[in-house]
Amino acid sequence: MLRNYFKIAFRNLWKNKAYALINIVGLSVAFGSAMLLFLTARFELSFDDFQANKEHLYKVFFKLNLADGTRMGTSMPAPLTPALKADFKPEIKHISRIMDSGVQVVQGDKTLDQSLNYVDADFLRMFSFEMLKGNPNSALNDLRSIVINQSTAEKLFGSSEPLGQTINLNFGEKIEAFIVAGVIANAPENSTIESEMMIRFENNPSYQENKEEWNNQNHHLYIQLAENISQETFEKKLKPFTQKYYKSTIDQIKKEGGKPDERAEVYSIRTMPLLDEHFMKHTGGLLVMDKMYPYMLLIISILVVLIACINFINLSIARSLERAKEVGMRKALGAVKNQILGQFWGEAFILCIIGFVIGSLLATLTMPTYNSLFRSTISLQSLLNPATALVLITSFLGITLIAGGYPALVVSKFNIIEVLKGKLKVNTKSGGLRNTLIIVQFSIAIMLISSTIIIWNQIDFLRNKPLGFDETQVISIPVGHGNQGTKVLDFMRNKLANQPQIISITGADINVGRGKDNSMSQSGYGFELEGKTYHTNGLNVDYDYIKTLGLTLETGRDFAREFPSDKSRSIVINETMAKELGFNKPTVAAAIGKNIPLGDSLGRTIVGVVKDYHFESLKNKIKSMTFFLQNDFGYNYVFVKIAPNAAPKETMDLLAKTFKEIAPKSEFQGSFLDENTNNQYKKEERFSQIIMSAAVLAIVLSCMGLFAIAIMMISRRTKEIGIRKVLGASIPSLVMLLSKEFLILVAIAIVIASPIAYYAMDKWLTDFEYRIDIGWQIFALAGCVAVIIALLTVSYQAVKAALMNPVKSLKSE
């Protein structure tokens, strides 16, 4: 009997190829795209899940409840670690500082730029990076030991044994030798912490200078709590510790009107679980992911499959009416309800399994293209992961039961007498369930279209908003590891002095936006002035920085060579900093000459104020900025302003050639500042591309279903159309009659979808300090698109039916 069911099922599907093809294509595309979106979301949500000690690992951060709001930060001072180790011996099992840096490796005739982490000896005991060679408990015990990852070992030593080998690191001022004590596997793609090379924290150049400085914060700190210590218990014990070491800071914040939080603290040391770090956007992280994005991808994947299922249900019910006599005959011959249910569900199951298999193949085949287009890192291995496979198979079975089971249940309830008499009553005009499902799928499509328009408008706004500096004519060049920025800057300045296409050259320690070295950093300073605490971003620059970047001086002057004291005694600030100091327009000029206690006891004097400019992403409001002229500190980037008529490619080639003369072993990574600023929004661009693709997919699937439903519904009204034509109905009136019902459904979908899309996108836009306004025109445009597409889909069949010869339709039985 079972074999007979499948045989009949295949015969019916083969007989109705168009119906089967529409369902298989819809399900295949929906399953395939949903798999890719699900895997992308799962990847983002799986960050650091591979760590064996993940339940006990925490990142330390500060929370400040100031008078003007709450601030958080993850940069820590060097003496905090030994203080925590001394005061919390039973509670803290392991602790490690991590300072991200880079270095040039000089190995025989090889020179490589590598990332380098300064860590403590506990690092490899805390984190579960697979140790390929060496002992994780002792690899970092020696100050001259170095641990490298597998890729670095292959680059430097090939197939030779790396343990015990010497690696020379060029720190710019000197070259130091380290002994390889361990090799770890390359970090997984979903790891927050990555390291190509690591040495002890005490080796960082500023360690001796800052090891007792509580106000110098330059690294991250992770702890592993003992198994019997909870996060809540540990943070309660941190309160007296904070009061012990930060008493003066706490008193100062209270004096300035700081507002205690729910724990009655104005300044506190907190911990965040390692598993949350990837999504903690309010703690000063530069590369964090908004947790809304992966959940949005999950929702979109569900919506796409839902649309395909709606098509499947609608088509199955519509087609089942054509098979009413078959059902009646089966019942008359003794078939019971469960047998009818099994027969029709079996046909649905075959369609679903074919769609699932083809969808899986589509997902596998398109995965490389998907990764390339949307800058993802999912792999076939993730598709074969047991947990992932279980979720996908369970979802498939659930979808099959719902999409195939409901139509089968409807068919099994047909009344045998009415069916055989040809009097089966079906409300084809209202079709409550069918209409509801059409409204749902078009609501989804309209929501996705609206979201796409809003996201693209926001990205376009971010790209085109004036940032207060020259983006198009300035090139930033990373100096590279192992090169002294001052020497590179001086060489390029002298070498290119007579080139007509070069207007000016300068240097700074921090880039603007994200350049080709993919690096983004911040630097901050705190000081007390007249009984109040101030915090400012800091930027170490060379002469002509303001001129080169096209910043505007509001008052005062720029750093100048005729004032030698500028190097140690002068600063330039932005308008926001001037306002915080109490010098607002029109009194901003009064800030000139004000002494600020930065640096040594003599402080520094304000010599100029520049107009505010966006030195960070437009997600953040403009903050205070202080410029220092400090050649001894060094520069990481050279900035070159080129003439408006300069040929970009030829000028870039000239800069690359000049750079190679002073740094022959370093890669030239020059880029225009507009490229750098646009790179800050790659995550949003990727998100918008996925949303747009999903919107197109949703519209296509919805139209496929609408097209098939229109064919079936219009075919049942053939005689009605013929009678209307005989009675004088025009073709346009018939087309409108047949299309009107579907257009009403789309109009209802617009009304339902618009407020939902508005709420979701308004919430997304709160992540941006500078954002667009969501106008009604966006939803009107999305609605018009949906109406036009639906009208084109339905009107083809409507016109075809209206043009049919009424004699033919009326004489047919």
PDB file of N, CA and C in Angstrom, residues 13 16-35 304-305 307-312 315 348 350-363 696-705 707-708:
ATOM      1  N   LEU A  13       2.162  14.239  -9.537  1.00  0.00           N
ATOM      2  CA  LEU A  13       3.110  15.346  -9.670  1.00  0.00           C
ATOM      3  C   LEU A  13       3.581  15.479 -11.112  1.00  0.00           C
ATOM      4  N   ASN A  16       0.871  17.071 -13.225  1.00  0.00           N
ATOM      5  CA  ASN A  16       0.717  18.519 -12.982  1.00  0.00           C
ATOM      6  C   ASN A  16       2.105  19.148 -12.807  1.00  0.00           C
ATOM      7  N   LYS A  17       2.853  19.156 -13.929  1.00  0.00           N
ATOM      8  CA  LYS A  17       4.252  19.595 -13.870  1.00  0.00           C
ATOM      9  C   LYS A  17       4.395  21.059 -13.437  1.00  0.00           C
ATOM     10  N   ALA A  18       3.486  21.907 -13.944  1.00  0.00           N
ATOM     11  CA  ALA A  18       3.599  23.341 -13.619  1.00  0.00           C
ATOM     12  C   ALA A  18       3.449  23.566 -12.114  1.00  0.00           C
ATOM     13  N   TYR A  19       2.432  22.909 -11.537  1.00  0.00           N
ATOM     14  CA  TYR A  19       2.203  23.006 -10.089  1.00  0.00           C
ATOM     15  C   TYR A  19       3.421  22.503  -9.311  1.00  0.00           C
ATOM     16  N   ALA A  20       3.924  21.350  -9.717  1.00  0.00           N
ATOM     17  CA  ALA A  20       5.075  20.767  -9.028  1.00  0.00           C
ATOM     18  C   ALA A  20       6.317  21.638  -9.179  1.00  0.00           C
ATOM     19  N   LEU A  21       6.522  22.175 -10.388  1.00  0.00           N
ATOM     20  CA  LEU A  21       7.710  22.998 -10.638  1.00  0.00           C
ATOM     21  C   LEU A  21       7.694  24.269  -9.795  1.00  0.00           C
ATOM     22  N   ILE A  22       6.528  24.932  -9.747  1.00  0.00           N
ATOM     23  CA  ILE A  22       6.422  26.160  -8.948  1.00  0.00           C
ATOM     24  C   ILE A  22       6.750  25.870  -7.488  1.00  0.00           C
ATOM     25  N   ASN A  23       6.202  24.798  -6.961  1.00  0.00           N
ATOM     26  CA  ASN A  23       6.462  24.452  -5.555  1.00  0.00           C
ATOM     27  C   ASN A  23       7.913  24.062  -5.311  1.00  0.00           C
ATOM     28  N   ILE A  24       8.464  23.251  -6.212  1.00  0.00           N
ATOM     29  CA  ILE A  24       9.860  22.808  -6.025  1.00  0.00           C
ATOM     30  C   ILE A  24      10.819  23.984  -6.118  1.00  0.00           C
ATOM     31  N   VAL A  25      10.626  24.856  -7.112  1.00  0.00           N
ATOM     32  CA  VAL A  25      11.506  26.027  -7.252  1.00  0.00           C
ATOM     33  C   VAL A  25      11.380  26.922  -6.027  1.00  0.00           C
ATOM     34  N   GLY A  26      10.136  27.194  -5.611  1.00  0.00           N
ATOM     35  CA  GLY A  26       9.932  28.060  -4.446  1.00  0.00           C
ATOM     36  C   GLY A  26      10.552  27.488  -3.192  1.00  0.00           C
ATOM     37  N   LEU A  27      10.311  26.201  -2.941  1.00  0.00           N
ATOM     38  CA  LEU A  27      10.857  25.575  -1.737  1.00  0.00           C
ATOM     39  C   LEU A  27      12.378  25.473  -1.799  1.00  0.00           C
ATOM     40  N   SER A  28      12.914  25.140  -2.964  1.00  0.00           N
ATOM     41  CA  SER A  28      14.375  25.002  -3.097  1.00  0.00           C
ATOM     42  C   SER A  28      15.082  26.317  -2.801  1.00  0.00           C
ATOM     43  N   VAL A  29      14.609  27.383  -3.443  1.00  0.00           N
ATOM     44  CA  VAL A  29      15.231  28.695  -3.242  1.00  0.00           C
ATOM     45  C   VAL A  29      15.070  29.140  -1.797  1.00  0.00           C
ATOM     46  N   ALA A  30      13.874  28.928  -1.241  1.00  0.00           N
ATOM     47  CA  ALA A  30      13.633  29.336   0.150  1.00  0.00           C
ATOM     48  C   ALA A  30      14.508  28.554   1.122  1.00  0.00           C
ATOM     49  N   PHE A  31      14.557  27.230   0.960  1.00  0.00           N
ATOM     50  CA  PHE A  31      15.390  26.408   1.842  1.00  0.00           C
ATOM     51  C   PHE A  31      16.864  26.785   1.716  1.00  0.00           C
ATOM     52  N   GLY A  32      17.344  26.944   0.473  1.00  0.00           N
ATOM     53  CA  GLY A  32      18.759  27.265   0.257  1.00  0.00           C
ATOM     54  C   GLY A  32      19.151  28.592   0.865  1.00  0.00           C
ATOM     55  N   SER A  33      18.360  29.637   0.593  1.00  0.00           N
ATOM     56  CA  SER A  33      18.688  30.960   1.135  1.00  0.00           C
ATOM     57  C   SER A  33      18.549  30.986   2.652  1.00  0.00           C
ATOM     58  N   ALA A  34      17.531  30.297   3.167  1.00  0.00           N
ATOM     59  CA  ALA A  34      17.348  30.252   4.625  1.00  0.00           C
ATOM     60  C   ALA A  34      18.537  29.567   5.307  1.00  0.00           C
ATOM     61  N   MET A  35      19.064  28.535   4.676  1.00  0.00           N
ATOM     62  CA  MET A  35      20.242  27.859   5.242  1.00  0.00           C
ATOM     63  C   MET A  35      21.431  28.822   5.339  1.00  0.00           C
ATOM     64  N   VAL A 304      11.353  34.071   4.773  1.00  0.00           N
ATOM     65  CA  VAL A 304      11.492  33.566   3.404  1.00  0.00           C
ATOM     66  C   VAL A 304      10.871  32.172   3.284  1.00  0.00           C
ATOM     67  N   VAL A 305      11.164  31.307   4.261  1.00  0.00           N
ATOM     68  CA  VAL A 305      10.577  29.957   4.241  1.00  0.00           C
ATOM     69  C   VAL A 305       9.066  30.040   4.422  1.00  0.00           C
ATOM     70  N   ILE A 307       7.041  32.386   3.404  1.00  0.00           N
ATOM     71  CA  ILE A 307       6.426  32.758   2.128  1.00  0.00           C
ATOM     72  C   ILE A 307       6.307  31.538   1.217  1.00  0.00           C
ATOM     73  N   ALA A 308       7.373  30.744   1.144  1.00  0.00           N
ATOM     74  CA  ALA A 308       7.337  29.538   0.314  1.00  0.00           C
ATOM     75  C   ALA A 308       6.274  28.560   0.819  1.00  0.00           C
ATOM     76  N   CYS A 309       6.139  28.444   2.140  1.00  0.00           N
ATOM     77  CA  CYS A 309       5.133  27.545   2.717  1.00  0.00           C
ATOM     78  C   CYS A 309       3.718  28.044   2.421  1.00  0.00           C
ATOM     79  N   ILE A 310       3.537  29.363   2.474  1.00  0.00           N
ATOM     80  CA  ILE A 310       2.222  29.937   2.150  1.00  0.00           C
ATOM     81  C   ILE A 310       1.854  29.600   0.715  1.00  0.00           C
ATOM     82  N   ASN A 311       2.815  29.765  -0.193  1.00  0.00           N
ATOM     83  CA  ASN A 311       2.578  29.380  -1.592  1.00  0.00           C
ATOM     84  C   ASN A 311       2.159  27.912  -1.683  1.00  0.00           C
ATOM     85  N   PHE A 312       2.898  27.091  -0.960  1.00  0.00           N
ATOM     86  CA  PHE A 312       2.653  25.648  -0.995  1.00  0.00           C
ATOM     87  C   PHE A 312       1.243  25.337  -0.496  1.00  0.00           C
ATOM     88  N   LEU A 315      -1.480  26.735  -3.002  1.00  0.00           N
ATOM     89  CA  LEU A 315      -1.547  25.938  -4.231  1.00  0.00           C
ATOM     90  C   LEU A 315      -2.106  24.543  -3.958  1.00  0.00           C
ATOM     91  N   ALA A 348       2.922  15.890  -0.595  1.00  0.00           N
ATOM     92  CA  ALA A 348       3.560  17.109  -0.059  1.00  0.00           C
ATOM     93  C   ALA A 348       4.962  16.805   0.443  1.00  0.00           C
ATOM     94  N   ILE A 350       7.011  14.466  -0.602  1.00  0.00           N
ATOM     95  CA  ILE A 350       7.922  14.269  -1.742  1.00  0.00           C
ATOM     96  C   ILE A 350       8.384  15.615  -2.289  1.00  0.00           C
ATOM     97  N   LEU A 351       7.430  16.547  -2.453  1.00  0.00           N
ATOM     98  CA  LEU A 351       7.802  17.877  -2.933  1.00  0.00           C
ATOM     99  C   LEU A 351       8.771  18.565  -1.977  1.00  0.00           C
ATOM    100  N   CYS A 352       8.483  18.459  -0.680  1.00  0.00           N
ATOM    101  CA  CYS A 352       9.342  19.112   0.324  1.00  0.00           C
ATOM    102  C   CYS A 352      10.742  18.496   0.359  1.00  0.00           C
ATOM    103  N   ILE A 353      10.812  17.178   0.263  1.00  0.00           N
ATOM    104  CA  ILE A 353      12.128  16.536   0.325  1.00  0.00           C
ATOM    105  C   ILE A 353      12.948  16.874  -0.915  1.00  0.00           C
ATOM    106  N   ILE A 354      12.284  16.958  -2.078  1.00  0.00           N
ATOM    107  CA  ILE A 354      12.996  17.363  -3.298  1.00  0.00           C
ATOM    108  C   ILE A 354      13.488  18.799  -3.152  1.00  0.00           C
ATOM    109  N   GLY A 355      12.600  19.668  -2.646  1.00  0.00           N
ATOM    110  CA  GLY A 355      12.985  21.072  -2.430  1.00  0.00           C
ATOM    111  C   GLY A 355      14.112  21.209  -1.436  1.00  0.00           C
ATOM    112  N   PHE A 356      14.092  20.403  -0.358  1.00  0.00           N
ATOM    113  CA  PHE A 356      15.126  20.470   0.676  1.00  0.00           C
ATOM    114  C   PHE A 356      16.477  20.013   0.130  1.00  0.00           C
ATOM    115  N   VAL A 357      16.465  18.918  -0.643  1.00  0.00           N
ATOM    116  CA  VAL A 357      17.721  18.400  -1.207  1.00  0.00           C
ATOM    117  C   VAL A 357      18.314  19.399  -2.200  1.00  0.00           C
ATOM    118  N   ILE A 358      17.462  19.906  -3.108  1.00  0.00           N
ATOM    119  CA  ILE A 358      17.959  20.886  -4.088  1.00  0.00           C
ATOM    120  C   ILE A 358      18.412  22.159  -3.379  1.00  0.00           C
ATOM    121  N   GLY A 359      17.650  22.594  -2.344  1.00  0.00           N
ATOM    122  CA  GLY A 359      18.030  23.776  -1.577  1.00  0.00           C
ATOM    123  C   GLY A 359      19.373  23.605  -0.894  1.00  0.00           C
ATOM    124  N   SER A 360      19.615  22.420  -0.343  1.00  0.00           N
ATOM    125  CA  SER A 360      20.911  22.139   0.304  1.00  0.00           C
ATOM    126  C   SER A 360      22.044  22.207  -0.710  1.00  0.00           C
ATOM    127  N   LEU A 361      21.797  21.651  -1.902  1.00  0.00           N
ATOM    128  CA  LEU A 361      22.820  21.712  -2.960  1.00  0.00           C
ATOM    129  C   LEU A 361      23.065  23.157  -3.392  1.00  0.00           C
ATOM    130  N   LEU A 362      21.980  23.936  -3.527  1.00  0.00           N
ATOM    131  CA  LEU A 362      22.117  25.346  -3.897  1.00  0.00           C
ATOM    132  C   LEU A 362      22.931  26.104  -2.856  1.00  0.00           C
ATOM    133  N   ALA A 363      22.643  25.845  -1.576  1.00  0.00           N
ATOM    134  CA  ALA A 363      23.373  26.518  -0.493  1.00  0.00           C
ATOM    135  C   ALA A 363      24.858  26.166  -0.545  1.00  0.00           C
ATOM    136  N   VAL A 696      14.045  40.952  -2.611  1.00  0.00           N
ATOM    137  CA  VAL A 696      13.847  40.496  -4.002  1.00  0.00           C
ATOM    138  C   VAL A 696      13.320  39.066  -4.014  1.00  0.00           C
ATOM    139  N   LEU A 697      13.933  38.228  -3.171  1.00  0.00           N
ATOM    140  CA  LEU A 697      13.523  36.827  -3.087  1.00  0.00           C
ATOM    141  C   LEU A 697      12.070  36.722  -2.618  1.00  0.00           C
ATOM    142  N   ALA A 698      11.700  37.528  -1.606  1.00  0.00           N
ATOM    143  CA  ALA A 698      10.339  37.495  -1.075  1.00  0.00           C
ATOM    144  C   ALA A 698       9.328  37.901  -2.140  1.00  0.00           C
ATOM    145  N   ILE A 699       9.648  38.947  -2.902  1.00  0.00           N
ATOM    146  CA  ILE A 699       8.747  39.402  -3.972  1.00  0.00           C
ATOM    147  C   ILE A 699       8.594  38.335  -5.047  1.00  0.00           C
ATOM    148  N   VAL A 700       9.727  37.729  -5.450  1.00  0.00           N
ATOM    149  CA  VAL A 700       9.683  36.700  -6.501  1.00  0.00           C
ATOM    150  C   VAL A 700       8.841  35.507  -6.048  1.00  0.00           C
ATOM    151  N   LEU A 701       9.074  35.034  -4.820  1.00  0.00           N
ATOM    152  CA  LEU A 701       8.317  33.894  -4.308  1.00  0.00           C
ATOM    153  C   LEU A 701       6.835  34.241  -4.172  1.00  0.00           C
ATOM    154  N   SER A 702       6.552  35.447  -3.674  1.00  0.00           N
ATOM    155  CA  SER A 702       5.153  35.869  -3.523  1.00  0.00           C
ATOM    156  C   SER A 702       4.461  35.933  -4.877  1.00  0.00           C
ATOM    157  N   CYS A 703       5.166  36.443  -5.863  1.00  0.00           N
ATOM    158  CA  CYS A 703       4.582  36.560  -7.206  1.00  0.00           C
ATOM    159  C   CYS A 703       4.378  35.187  -7.852  1.00  0.00           C
ATOM    160  N   MET A 704       5.294  34.269  -7.591  1.00  0.00           N
ATOM    161  CA  MET A 704       5.114  32.906  -8.108  1.00  0.00           C
ATOM    162  C   MET A 704       3.826  32.296  -7.575  1.00  0.00           C
ATOM    163  N   GLY A 705       3.631  32.463  -6.273  1.00  0.00           N
ATOM    164  CA  GLY A 705       2.413  31.935  -5.664  1.00  0.00           C
ATOM    165  C   GLY A 705       1.177  32.650  -6.165  1.00  0.00           C
ATOM    166  N   PHE A 707       0.789  34.188  -8.984  1.00  0.00           N
ATOM    167  CA  PHE A 707       0.594  33.820 -10.390  1.00  0.00           C
ATOM    168  C   PHE A 707      -0.166  32.495 -10.492  1.00  0.00           C
ATOM    169  N   ALA A 708       0.269  31.513  -9.719  1.00  0.00           N
ATOM    170  CA  ALA A 708      -0.378  30.198  -9.768  1.00  0.00           C
ATOM    171  C   ALA A 708      -1.809  30.262  -9.247  1.00  0.00           C
TER     172      ALA A 708
END
